[in-house]
Coordinates of C-alpha atoms in Angstrom, one line a residue:
M26 CA -97.0 -142.3 -113.6
E27 CA -93.4 -142.6 -114.7
Y28 CA -93.1 -138.7 -114.0
I29 CA -94.1 -139.2 -110.5
W30 CA -92.1 -142.4 -110.0
F31 CA -89.3 -139.9 -111.3
L32 CA -90.1 -136.5 -109.4
A33 CA -89.9 -139.3 -106.0
A34 CA -86.3 -140.7 -107.2
A35 CA -85.0 -137.3 -107.4
V36 CA -86.6 -136.0 -104.1
L37 CA -85.1 -139.1 -102.4
F38 CA -81.7 -138.2 -103.8
L39 CA -81.7 -134.6 -102.6
Y40 CA -82.8 -136.0 -99.2
I41 CA -80.1 -138.5 -98.9
W42 CA -77.5 -135.8 -100.4
Y43 CA -78.8 -133.3 -98.0
R44 CA -78.2 -135.4 -95.0
Q45 CA -74.9 -136.6 -95.8
N46 CA -73.5 -133.2 -96.5
E47 CA -74.9 -132.0 -93.1
A48 CA -73.2 -135.0 -91.2
R49 CA -70.3 -133.8 -93.0
R50 CA -70.5 -130.2 -92.1
R51 CA -71.3 -131.5 -88.6
R52 CA -68.2 -133.5 -88.3
L53 CA -66.0 -130.8 -89.8
F54 CA -67.3 -128.1 -87.3
T55 CA -66.7 -130.7 -84.3
E56 CA -63.0 -130.8 -85.4
R57 CA -62.6 -127.5 -85.9
L58 CA -64.0 -127.1 -82.5
K59 CA -61.3 -129.3 -80.8
E60 CA -58.6 -127.6 -82.6
R61 CA -59.4 -124.6 -81.8
W62 CA -59.6 -125.3 -78.0
G63 CA -56.7 -123.9 -76.1
Q64 CA -55.4 -121.8 -78.9
V65 CA -55.0 -117.9 -79.6
P66 CA -58.5 -116.7 -81.4
D67 CA -57.9 -115.5 -84.8
Q68 CA -61.2 -113.7 -85.1
E69 CA -60.1 -109.8 -85.5
Y70 CA -62.5 -107.1 -84.4
G71 CA -62.7 -103.3 -85.8
E72 CA -63.9 -100.8 -83.4
E73 CA -67.7 -100.8 -84.9
D74 CA -67.5 -104.5 -84.0
L75 CA -66.3 -103.7 -80.5
R76 CA -68.8 -100.6 -80.0
R77 CA -71.7 -103.5 -80.5
I78 CA -70.2 -105.8 -78.1
R79 CA -69.7 -103.2 -75.5
R80 CA -73.7 -102.1 -75.7
Y81 CA -74.7 -105.1 -72.9
F82 CA -71.5 -103.7 -70.7
E83 CA -72.9 -99.7 -70.9
R84 CA -76.9 -101.4 -70.5
F85 CA -76.3 -103.1 -67.4
R86 CA -73.1 -101.1 -65.7
G87 CA -75.1 -100.1 -62.9
G88 CA -73.2 -98.3 -59.7
E89 CA -70.7 -101.4 -59.4
Y90 CA -67.1 -100.4 -59.9
V91 CA -65.8 -100.8 -63.4
L92 CA -62.6 -100.3 -65.4
D93 CA -63.0 -96.7 -67.0
D94 CA -62.1 -96.0 -70.5
I95 CA -58.4 -94.5 -69.5
T96 CA -57.6 -98.1 -67.8
W97 CA -58.9 -100.0 -70.6
N98 CA -57.3 -98.2 -73.2
D99 CA -54.0 -97.9 -71.0
L100 CA -54.1 -101.7 -70.7
D101 CA -54.8 -102.6 -74.3
M102 CA -57.6 -104.7 -73.0
D103 CA -59.7 -104.9 -76.5
E104 CA -56.4 -106.8 -77.2
V105 CA -56.7 -109.0 -74.5
F106 CA -60.8 -109.3 -74.6
M107 CA -59.7 -110.6 -78.3
L108 CA -57.0 -113.1 -76.4
L109 CA -59.7 -114.5 -74.3
N110 CA -63.0 -114.8 -76.8
H111 CA -63.2 -118.1 -77.4
T112 CA -66.8 -117.5 -77.7
N113 CA -69.7 -118.8 -80.4
S114 CA -72.7 -116.8 -79.3
S115 CA -73.4 -113.3 -79.2
A116 CA -74.8 -113.8 -75.6
G117 CA -71.2 -115.3 -74.8
E118 CA -69.4 -112.2 -76.2
E119 CA -71.2 -109.5 -74.7
A120 CA -71.1 -111.2 -71.6
L121 CA -67.1 -111.8 -71.6
Y122 CA -66.8 -108.2 -72.6
R123 CA -68.6 -107.0 -69.4
L124 CA -66.9 -109.5 -67.2
L125 CA -63.6 -108.0 -68.1
R126 CA -65.0 -104.4 -67.9
T127 CA -65.9 -105.0 -64.3
P128 CA -63.0 -106.8 -61.6
C129 CA -65.0 -108.5 -59.3
T130 CA -64.8 -107.4 -55.6
D131 CA -67.0 -110.4 -54.2
L132 CA -64.4 -113.5 -53.9
S133 CA -67.6 -116.0 -54.0
V134 CA -68.4 -114.8 -57.6
L135 CA -64.8 -115.5 -58.6
L136 CA -64.9 -119.0 -56.7
K137 CA -67.7 -119.6 -58.8
R138 CA -66.3 -118.7 -61.8
D139 CA -63.1 -121.0 -61.5
R140 CA -65.1 -123.9 -60.3
L141 CA -66.9 -123.8 -63.8
A142 CA -63.7 -123.1 -65.8
A143 CA -62.1 -126.2 -63.6
V144 CA -65.1 -128.8 -64.6
L145 CA -65.4 -127.7 -68.4
A146 CA -61.6 -128.2 -68.2
E147 CA -61.8 -131.6 -66.9
N148 CA -64.9 -132.9 -68.8
P149 CA -64.0 -132.7 -72.6
P150 CA -67.5 -134.2 -73.7
L151 CA -69.4 -132.1 -72.1
R152 CA -67.4 -128.9 -73.1
L153 CA -67.8 -130.1 -76.9
E154 CA -71.5 -130.5 -76.8
L155 CA -71.7 -127.4 -74.7
E156 CA -69.6 -125.4 -77.5
K157 CA -71.7 -127.4 -80.0
Q158 CA -75.1 -126.0 -78.8
L159 CA -73.7 -122.3 -77.9
A160 CA -72.3 -122.4 -81.6
A161 CA -75.7 -123.5 -83.2
I162 CA -77.3 -120.0 -81.4
G163 CA -74.4 -118.0 -83.0
K164 CA -73.4 -114.6 -83.2
N165 CA -75.2 -111.3 -84.3
S166 CA -72.7 -109.1 -86.4
R167 CA -75.3 -106.1 -87.1
Q168 CA -76.8 -105.1 -83.8
A169 CA -75.9 -106.1 -80.1
L170 CA -78.3 -108.9 -79.2
C171 CA -78.8 -106.8 -76.0
D172 CA -80.3 -104.0 -77.9
Y173 CA -82.3 -106.6 -80.1
I174 CA -84.1 -108.0 -76.9
A175 CA -84.9 -104.5 -75.6
N176 CA -86.3 -103.3 -79.1
L177 CA -88.2 -106.3 -79.7
S178 CA -90.1 -105.9 -76.3
G179 CA -91.1 -102.5 -77.4
Q180 CA -92.4 -103.3 -81.0
P181 CA -96.1 -103.0 -81.6
C182 CA -98.0 -106.4 -81.7
R183 CA -99.1 -107.2 -85.6
S184 CA -102.0 -109.2 -86.2
N185 CA -102.1 -112.0 -88.0
G186 CA -105.8 -111.8 -89.6
F187 CA -104.2 -110.4 -92.9
H188 CA -102.3 -113.3 -93.5
Y189 CA -104.8 -115.9 -92.5
I190 CA -107.2 -114.0 -95.2
G191 CA -104.3 -114.3 -97.5
L192 CA -103.6 -118.2 -96.8
A193 CA -107.5 -118.9 -97.5
A194 CA -107.8 -116.9 -100.8
L195 CA -104.5 -119.1 -102.0
A196 CA -106.5 -122.4 -100.4
A197 CA -109.5 -121.5 -102.7
A198 CA -107.6 -120.5 -105.7
A199 CA -105.7 -124.1 -105.6
A200 CA -109.4 -125.7 -105.2
S201 CA -110.9 -123.8 -107.8
I202 CA -109.2 -125.4 -110.5
A203 CA -110.6 -128.5 -109.9
I204 CA -113.7 -126.9 -110.9
W205 CA -112.6 -123.9 -113.2
P206 CA -109.2 -125.3 -114.8
D207 CA -108.1 -122.3 -116.7
T208 CA -109.8 -119.5 -114.5
G209 CA -108.3 -121.4 -111.3
I210 CA -104.7 -121.3 -112.8
L211 CA -104.9 -117.7 -113.7
A212 CA -106.1 -117.3 -109.8
L213 CA -103.4 -119.4 -108.5
G214 CA -101.0 -117.5 -109.9
G215 CA -102.3 -114.1 -109.2
M216 CA -102.3 -114.9 -105.6
I217 CA -98.7 -116.5 -105.6
G218 CA -97.7 -113.3 -107.2
F219 CA -100.0 -111.2 -104.2
Q220 CA -98.5 -113.4 -101.3
M221 CA -94.8 -112.5 -102.5
I222 CA -95.4 -109.2 -102.7
V223 CA -97.1 -108.7 -99.7
Y224 CA -94.3 -110.9 -98.1
Y225 CA -91.5 -108.8 -99.1
Q226 CA -93.0 -105.6 -98.3
Q227 CA -94.0 -106.9 -94.8
K228 CA -90.9 -108.7 -94.2
A229 CA -88.9 -105.3 -95.0
Q230 CA -90.7 -103.6 -92.0
V231 CA -89.9 -105.8 -89.3
E232 CA -86.5 -107.2 -90.8
S233 CA -84.3 -105.2 -88.5
Y234 CA -85.9 -107.4 -85.6
F235 CA -86.5 -110.5 -87.6
S236 CA -82.8 -111.5 -86.8
C237 CA -83.3 -111.0 -83.2
V238 CA -86.2 -113.1 -83.1
S239 CA -84.4 -115.8 -85.0
Q240 CA -81.8 -115.4 -82.0
V241 CA -84.3 -115.4 -79.3
V242 CA -85.5 -118.4 -80.9
R243 CA -82.3 -120.3 -81.1
M244 CA -81.4 -119.5 -77.6
A245 CA -84.7 -120.9 -76.0
V246 CA -84.1 -124.2 -78.3
H247 CA -80.5 -124.5 -77.4
G248 CA -81.0 -123.5 -74.0
R249 CA -83.5 -126.4 -73.2
A250 CA -81.0 -129.1 -75.0
I251 CA -77.9 -127.2 -72.7
A252 CA -80.0 -127.7 -69.7
A253 CA -80.5 -131.1 -70.7
L254 CA -76.7 -132.0 -71.2
K255 CA -75.8 -135.5 -69.7
D256 CA -73.2 -135.4 -66.7
S257 CA -74.0 -132.1 -65.8
E258 CA -74.3 -132.3 -62.1
A259 CA -71.3 -130.2 -61.9
L260 CA -72.9 -127.5 -63.9
S261 CA -76.3 -127.8 -61.9
E262 CA -75.8 -124.2 -60.1
Y263 CA -76.6 -123.1 -63.9
L264 CA -78.6 -125.5 -65.5
T265 CA -81.3 -125.6 -62.7
P266 CA -82.2 -121.9 -63.4
L267 CA -81.8 -121.9 -67.0
R268 CA -84.2 -125.5 -67.2
A269 CA -86.7 -123.2 -65.4
S270 CA -86.0 -120.4 -67.9
V271 CA -86.4 -122.3 -71.0
K272 CA -89.5 -123.8 -69.6
E273 CA -91.3 -120.4 -69.8
L274 CA -89.9 -120.0 -73.1
E275 CA -91.5 -123.1 -74.6
P276 CA -94.0 -121.5 -77.0
F277 CA -90.7 -119.8 -78.3
C278 CA -89.3 -123.1 -79.4
A279 CA -92.8 -124.4 -80.9
K280 CA -92.7 -121.3 -83.4
S281 CA -88.8 -121.8 -83.8
R282 CA -89.3 -124.2 -86.7
F283 CA -91.1 -121.4 -88.7
I284 CA -88.5 -119.2 -87.8
S285 CA -85.4 -121.0 -88.5
A286 CA -86.4 -123.4 -91.5
G287 CA -84.3 -122.1 -94.5
K288 CA -81.7 -119.7 -95.1
A289 CA -81.7 -117.5 -98.1
M290 CA -78.4 -118.3 -99.0
G291 CA -78.1 -121.3 -97.6
G292 CA -77.4 -123.8 -100.5
S293 CA -79.0 -127.0 -99.5
P294 CA -82.2 -128.0 -101.6
F295 CA -83.9 -128.0 -98.5
D296 CA -83.3 -124.8 -97.3
L297 CA -84.3 -123.3 -101.0
I298 CA -87.9 -125.6 -101.2
M299 CA -88.6 -123.5 -97.2
D300 CA -87.7 -120.1 -98.5
Y301 CA -90.5 -120.4 -101.0
V302 CA -92.7 -122.3 -98.4
K303 CA -92.4 -119.1 -96.3
M304 CA -92.8 -116.8 -99.4
L305 CA -96.3 -118.3 -100.2
L306 CA -97.6 -119.3 -97.1
H307 CA -96.1 -116.5 -94.4
T308 CA -95.5 -118.9 -91.9
D309 CA -92.5 -116.8 -90.7
L310 CA -94.2 -113.5 -90.6
I311 CA -97.2 -115.2 -88.9
A312 CA -94.5 -116.8 -86.0
Y313 CA -92.8 -113.7 -85.8
N314 CA -96.2 -111.7 -84.8
Q315 CA -96.9 -114.2 -82.2
I316 CA -93.2 -114.4 -80.9
V317 CA -93.5 -110.5 -80.2
R318 CA -96.7 -110.9 -78.3
M319 CA -95.0 -113.4 -76.1
T320 CA -91.7 -111.5 -75.7
K321 CA -93.6 -108.7 -73.9
D322 CA -94.9 -111.4 -71.4
K323 CA -91.5 -113.3 -71.0
E324 CA -88.8 -110.7 -71.1
T325 CA -87.6 -111.7 -67.8
A326 CA -87.2 -115.2 -68.8
I327 CA -85.3 -114.1 -71.9
W328 CA -82.8 -111.6 -70.0
R329 CA -82.2 -114.8 -67.6
V330 CA -81.8 -117.3 -70.2
T331 CA -79.4 -114.6 -71.9
E332 CA -77.3 -114.3 -68.9
I333 CA -77.0 -117.6 -68.2
L334 CA -75.5 -118.5 -71.3
G335 CA -73.3 -115.7 -71.2
Q336 CA -72.1 -117.3 -67.8
L337 CA -71.1 -120.5 -69.4
E338 CA -69.6 -119.4 -72.2
C339 CA -67.5 -117.1 -70.1
G340 CA -66.5 -120.2 -68.3
L341 CA -65.4 -121.7 -71.9
A342 CA -63.3 -118.7 -72.2
I343 CA -61.9 -118.7 -69.0
A344 CA -61.0 -122.5 -69.3
S345 CA -59.3 -122.1 -72.7
L346 CA -57.1 -119.2 -71.9
R347 CA -55.8 -121.2 -68.9
S348 CA -54.9 -124.0 -71.8
C349 CA -53.7 -121.5 -73.9
L350 CA -51.3 -119.6 -71.5
G351 CA -48.0 -121.1 -70.7
Q352 CA -47.6 -120.6 -67.0
W353 CA -50.9 -119.3 -64.9
C354 CA -52.1 -119.7 -61.0
R355 CA -55.0 -119.1 -59.2
P356 CA -54.9 -115.9 -57.6
Q357 CA -54.6 -115.8 -53.3
L358 CA -57.3 -113.0 -52.7
T359 CA -57.9 -111.0 -49.6
A360 CA -59.7 -108.5 -48.0
G361 CA -59.6 -105.9 -45.2
E362 CA -55.9 -106.0 -45.3
P363 CA -53.2 -102.8 -45.9
P364 CA -52.1 -102.7 -49.8
Y365 CA -50.0 -105.0 -51.0
L366 CA -49.0 -107.0 -53.7
H367 CA -46.9 -110.1 -54.5
G368 CA -46.1 -111.6 -57.5
E369 CA -43.7 -114.3 -58.7
G370 CA -43.0 -114.7 -62.4
L371 CA -45.7 -112.4 -63.7
Y372 CA -45.5 -112.3 -67.7
H373 CA -47.8 -109.9 -69.9
P374 CA -49.7 -112.3 -72.0
L375 CA -50.1 -110.2 -75.2
V376 CA -46.0 -109.7 -75.5
D377 CA -44.1 -112.7 -77.5
R378 CA -41.4 -114.2 -75.1
A379 CA -42.3 -111.9 -72.3
V380 CA -39.7 -111.9 -69.7
P381 CA -41.2 -112.8 -66.3
N382 CA -40.5 -110.8 -63.4
T383 CA -41.3 -111.1 -59.5
I384 CA -42.6 -108.0 -57.4
Y385 CA -43.2 -108.3 -53.5
A386 CA -44.5 -104.5 -52.6
R387 CA -45.6 -103.6 -49.1
R388 CA -45.4 -100.2 -50.0
N389 CA -45.5 -97.6 -53.0
Q390 CA -43.5 -98.3 -56.3
L391 CA -40.9 -95.7 -58.0
I392 CA -39.3 -97.6 -61.2
T393 CA -36.5 -95.7 -62.9
G394 CA -34.7 -96.9 -66.0
S395 CA -33.4 -96.1 -69.5
N396 CA -35.5 -95.5 -72.7
A397 CA -37.1 -98.9 -73.9
S398 CA -35.8 -100.9 -70.8
G399 CA -39.0 -102.3 -69.9
K400 CA -40.7 -100.0 -67.2
S401 CA -44.3 -99.5 -69.0
T402 CA -44.4 -103.0 -70.3
F403 CA -43.7 -103.9 -66.3
L404 CA -46.8 -101.4 -65.0
K405 CA -49.2 -103.3 -67.6
T406 CA -48.0 -106.6 -66.6
V407 CA -48.5 -105.9 -62.8
A408 CA -52.2 -104.0 -63.6
L409 CA -53.1 -106.7 -66.1
S410 CA -52.5 -109.7 -63.5
A411 CA -54.5 -107.8 -61.4
V412 CA -57.5 -107.3 -63.7
L413 CA -57.6 -110.9 -64.9
A414 CA -57.1 -112.4 -61.4
Q415 CA -60.4 -110.4 -60.3
T416 CA -62.2 -111.0 -63.7
T417 CA -61.0 -114.8 -64.7
Y418 CA -59.8 -116.0 -61.1
T419 CA -56.2 -116.4 -63.5
A420 CA -53.1 -115.0 -63.2
P421 CA -50.6 -115.2 -65.6
G422 CA -47.8 -116.3 -63.7
V423 CA -46.0 -118.6 -60.9
S424 CA -48.1 -116.8 -58.2
Y425 CA -50.1 -114.0 -57.0
R426 CA -51.4 -112.5 -53.6
A427 CA -53.2 -109.2 -53.4
P428 CA -56.1 -107.9 -51.8
L429 CA -59.1 -107.0 -54.1
Y430 CA -58.4 -103.6 -55.5
Q431 CA -59.8 -101.0 -57.7
I432 CA -57.7 -100.7 -60.4
Y433 CA -56.8 -97.4 -61.7
T434 CA -53.9 -96.3 -64.7
S435 CA -52.9 -93.0 -65.9
M436 CA -50.0 -93.9 -68.5
A437 CA -51.0 -93.5 -72.4
L438 CA -53.0 -90.4 -72.2
R439 CA -53.1 -88.2 -75.5
D440 CA -54.5 -84.4 -76.2
S441 CA -58.1 -84.3 -76.8
L442 CA -58.6 -82.3 -79.7
Q443 CA -62.3 -82.7 -79.9
N444 CA -62.8 -81.5 -76.2
G445 CA -60.1 -78.9 -76.2
E446 CA -57.9 -80.0 -73.9
S447 CA -54.2 -80.1 -74.0
Y448 CA -52.0 -83.4 -73.1
Y449 CA -50.9 -81.7 -69.9
I450 CA -55.2 -81.0 -68.6
A451 CA -55.7 -84.7 -69.8
E452 CA -52.7 -85.7 -67.0
I453 CA -53.9 -83.8 -63.8
R454 CA -57.7 -84.8 -64.7
S455 CA -56.4 -88.4 -65.0
L456 CA -54.4 -88.3 -61.7
K457 CA -57.0 -86.4 -59.8
R458 CA -60.0 -89.2 -60.3
I459 CA -57.5 -91.7 -58.9
L460 CA -56.8 -89.4 -56.0
D461 CA -60.4 -88.8 -55.4
R462 CA -60.4 -92.7 -55.2
G463 CA -57.4 -92.9 -52.9
R464 CA -59.9 -92.8 -49.4
D465 CA -62.3 -95.2 -50.4
R466 CA -62.8 -98.5 -48.1
L467 CA -61.8 -100.9 -51.2
P468 CA -57.9 -100.0 -51.9
V469 CA -56.7 -98.8 -55.4
L470 CA -54.1 -100.3 -57.4
C471 CA -52.5 -97.3 -59.5
M472 CA -50.1 -97.4 -62.5
I473 CA -48.6 -94.1 -63.2
D474 CA -46.3 -93.8 -66.1
E475 CA -44.1 -90.9 -66.2
V476 CA -45.9 -88.2 -64.0
L477 CA -47.0 -84.6 -65.6
R478 CA -44.9 -85.2 -68.5
G479 CA -46.8 -82.5 -70.3
T480 CA -45.3 -79.3 -68.2
N481 CA -42.0 -77.9 -67.7
T482 CA -39.1 -79.7 -65.7
V483 CA -39.4 -77.6 -62.8
E484 CA -42.6 -77.4 -62.0
R485 CA -43.3 -81.1 -63.0
I486 CA -40.5 -82.7 -60.5
A487 CA -42.4 -80.2 -57.8
A488 CA -45.7 -80.9 -58.6
S489 CA -45.1 -84.8 -59.4
A490 CA -43.3 -85.3 -55.7
Q491 CA -46.1 -83.9 -53.8
I492 CA -49.0 -85.6 -55.9
L493 CA -46.9 -88.6 -55.3
R494 CA -46.3 -88.1 -51.6
S495 CA -49.5 -87.8 -50.8
M496 CA -50.4 -90.9 -52.3
A497 CA -48.3 -92.8 -49.7
D498 CA -50.7 -91.4 -47.3
M499 CA -53.8 -93.0 -49.1
N500 CA -55.3 -96.7 -49.0
L501 CA -53.4 -97.2 -52.2
L502 CA -50.4 -99.0 -53.8
C503 CA -49.1 -96.6 -56.5
F504 CA -46.2 -98.2 -59.2
A505 CA -45.0 -95.2 -61.1
A506 CA -42.4 -95.0 -63.7
T507 CA -40.1 -91.9 -64.3
H508 CA -37.2 -90.8 -65.9
D509 CA -36.6 -87.8 -63.3
A510 CA -33.9 -89.1 -61.0
E511 CA -34.7 -86.1 -58.7
L512 CA -37.8 -88.3 -58.0
A513 CA -36.2 -91.2 -56.6
Q514 CA -34.3 -89.5 -54.1
L515 CA -37.2 -87.5 -52.8
L516 CA -39.4 -89.8 -52.7
E517 CA -37.0 -92.6 -51.2
P518 CA -38.9 -92.1 -47.6
W519 CA -42.2 -93.2 -49.0
Y520 CA -41.6 -95.1 -52.2
E521 CA -39.3 -98.4 -52.5
N522 CA -37.0 -97.9 -55.7
G523 CA -36.6 -100.5 -58.4
H524 CA -35.4 -100.0 -61.9
F525 CA -34.4 -101.9 -65.4
S526 CA -31.3 -101.4 -67.0
E527 CA -29.0 -102.4 -69.9
E528 CA -26.0 -103.6 -71.0
I529 CA -23.6 -102.9 -74.0
A530 CA -22.0 -105.8 -76.3
G531 CA -21.0 -105.3 -80.1
G532 CA -22.1 -102.1 -80.1
D533 CA -25.5 -102.8 -79.4
V534 CA -27.7 -102.0 -76.4
L535 CA -29.2 -105.4 -74.4
F536 CA -32.1 -105.3 -72.3
S537 CA -32.4 -108.1 -69.6
Y538 CA -36.1 -106.4 -68.8
R539 CA -35.6 -107.8 -65.2
L540 CA -36.6 -105.6 -62.1
K541 CA -33.7 -104.8 -60.3
P542 CA -33.7 -103.0 -56.4
G543 CA -32.6 -99.5 -56.2
R544 CA -32.3 -96.6 -58.3
T545 CA -30.9 -96.7 -61.7
K546 CA -27.7 -95.1 -62.5
S547 CA -27.4 -95.4 -66.2
R548 CA -28.7 -93.4 -69.5
N549 CA -29.0 -94.4 -72.7
A550 CA -30.8 -91.6 -74.9
L551 CA -27.7 -90.3 -76.5
L552 CA -26.4 -94.2 -77.0
L553 CA -29.8 -94.9 -78.9
L554 CA -29.2 -91.6 -81.1
E555 CA -25.7 -92.9 -82.0
L556 CA -26.9 -96.5 -82.5
M557 CA -29.3 -94.8 -85.3
G558 CA -26.6 -93.1 -86.9
Y559 CA -27.3 -89.4 -85.8
E560 CA -24.1 -87.4 -87.0
E561 CA -20.9 -87.4 -84.6
T562 CA -21.1 -83.5 -84.0
V563 CA -24.9 -83.7 -82.7
L564 CA -24.0 -86.4 -80.6
R565 CA -20.4 -85.1 -78.8
Q566 CA -22.0 -81.4 -78.0
A567 CA -25.0 -83.3 -76.9
Q568 CA -23.3 -85.2 -74.5
E569 CA -21.0 -82.2 -73.3
M570 CA -24.5 -80.0 -72.5
A571 CA -25.3 -82.8 -70.4
E572 CA -22.3 -83.0 -68.4
H573 CA -22.1 -79.3 -68.2
F574 CA -25.9 -79.5 -66.8
G575 CA -24.8 -82.2 -64.5
Q576 CA -21.9 -79.9 -62.9
T577 CA -23.2 -76.6 -62.9
G578 CA -27.0 -76.7 -62.6
V579 CA -27.2 -74.5 -65.9
W580 CA -27.8 -75.4 -69.2
S581 CA -25.4 -74.1 -71.9
M582 CA -25.4 -74.4 -75.9
D583 CA -21.9 -75.1 -77.3
V584 CA -20.1 -75.4 -74.1
K585 CA -16.7 -75.6 -75.9
E586 CA -17.1 -72.4 -77.9
R587 CA -17.0 -70.5 -74.7
A588 CA -13.1 -71.1 -74.4
H589 CA -12.7 -69.4 -77.8
G590 CA -14.9 -66.5 -76.9
R591 CA -17.9 -67.2 -78.6
A592 CA -21.1 -66.3 -77.5
S593 CA -23.0 -68.7 -76.0
T594 CA -26.9 -69.2 -74.5
E595 CA -26.9 -70.4 -70.8
I596 CA -30.3 -71.8 -69.3
H597 CA -30.1 -71.8 -65.5
R598 CA -32.2 -73.9 -63.3
D599 CA -34.5 -71.3 -62.7
G600 CA -35.2 -70.6 -66.3
D601 CA -33.5 -67.1 -66.4
Y602 CA -31.6 -66.7 -69.4
S603 CA -28.2 -64.9 -70.1
S604 CA -25.6 -64.2 -73.3
R605 CA -22.4 -64.2 -72.4
G606 CA -19.4 -64.0 -74.7
R607 CA -16.2 -61.6 -75.1
R608 CA -17.6 -59.5 -72.7
E609 CA -18.4 -60.2 -68.6
L610 CA -22.0 -59.7 -67.3
N611 CA -22.6 -56.1 -66.8
A612 CA -19.5 -54.6 -68.7
P613 CA -19.8 -51.1 -70.3
E614 CA -20.6 -51.7 -74.2
P615 CA -17.7 -50.6 -76.6
E616 CA -17.6 -47.2 -78.1
P617 CA -18.1 -47.4 -81.7
A618 CA -15.7 -48.0 -84.3
K619 CA -14.6 -44.5 -85.8
G620 CA -14.8 -43.8 -89.8
R621 CA -16.3 -41.7 -92.4
R622 CA -19.5 -40.6 -91.7

């Protein structure tokens, strides 16, 4: 009897300790959610993580306009995704990635997202409770949630008959102890071992799908809790369909205690006990087989719950982004107007202490400027403002007004060793895809950095001028950056010129990163070489070559040595080479010197 009281006291102590520990864990988690709000997320993702998250977008890409891979990589959108990724569940994480890859061309959808973000920003208690429920669903780092759901519905339905026979045999062995104690104990021990062996064998066969079942169950359970949130009238357009969908998944909720109870490495006594109970009674395997059968009938409802939970968490991410940005605005988006873009105080959210710029573009823009003066960052800023405006209905800046665009870039291309393509081939393919879209009904916003830099100067300027000229007749707004001053002059009738410049102070180059009207008149490549400590002889001769070319249109090595009669190689604008020195061109060869044979 004393042992019974001791055991009861120990169980009570463990239960109280477990409840206190859980209460402390929930309190700390709530405080962490409050601290994270409006802050830059600290979670980093590797290539494998991003590939997993991308699966939902790839599965439901459809035929709608999306940011292609070139544009996504040019704009560093993986980094932008991580900046926005204030999500706590796989459904939200994958939905956010898909949202950023699919700039919206339907203004009503964007206004709906804006309303959701505004409600969550203005109601902290509701927002916090929503975050708790989504965090309880959690993220799966092993495989995409969308793949789990699709694969789960294709699993064969297994019978639970073998598990029920095992349970009956286990109960019979336990009951036999009262009649044949010694034999009964041996039989019970044998059945316990048998149950554990069978458990691990069958668990290994379904383990890759078991976490998916847990995820679906958690979505059903916590989706029901979200649908029942108080003061949720403002979210009724989301919660009403969610409530109907989770009602269809109530059988999942009924099985949830068998799936979610116990964690292999949970650390609490309760979790440890429940793990042993599952090994003996196979409760989670039985529930798994039942849920697989339900999934085939309820797959539509599962996808609907996944989509709604993803939309809610995207609203949280947008609201948190707005709180994180120093300056932001709701864009003014129009339809049916000629291409234009008006942006005041636009800045790049990934750049520390970014310098804002204002642009009023009613026609194509040609941006010139010195090296490192800010041309490429400006192009990325304008394009990213358009992407965020058409995905999150948020623009980093004072104001943003433009039509709904298809957004394309051709900026940070590379040679493709895998495809056997040179840089130039990659460039012309990239530009061709923009030209192909330039006559669509929906206008195109395109950013081009250093047109055709992968080929020679003469053909680059000729081809670039004609390509950019053709864009002036298309339904697009082009922002092109170039170092070629010739393009700025050739395209002036069709392109408005802007430039970035620098100042020299104290032996250093200072950039303002402010867009200014007109063409640039400064060059700093040689100056940067000087500041980096290159030899004076190299710099002087390079400067002399540049000045000679500017005056004559001819490239010449060792310009000053020509005055002393030494040989010099020249390259004319047309590419012809000539060797000049002591003798004139076409002069007769001098006679050989006389001497002994």
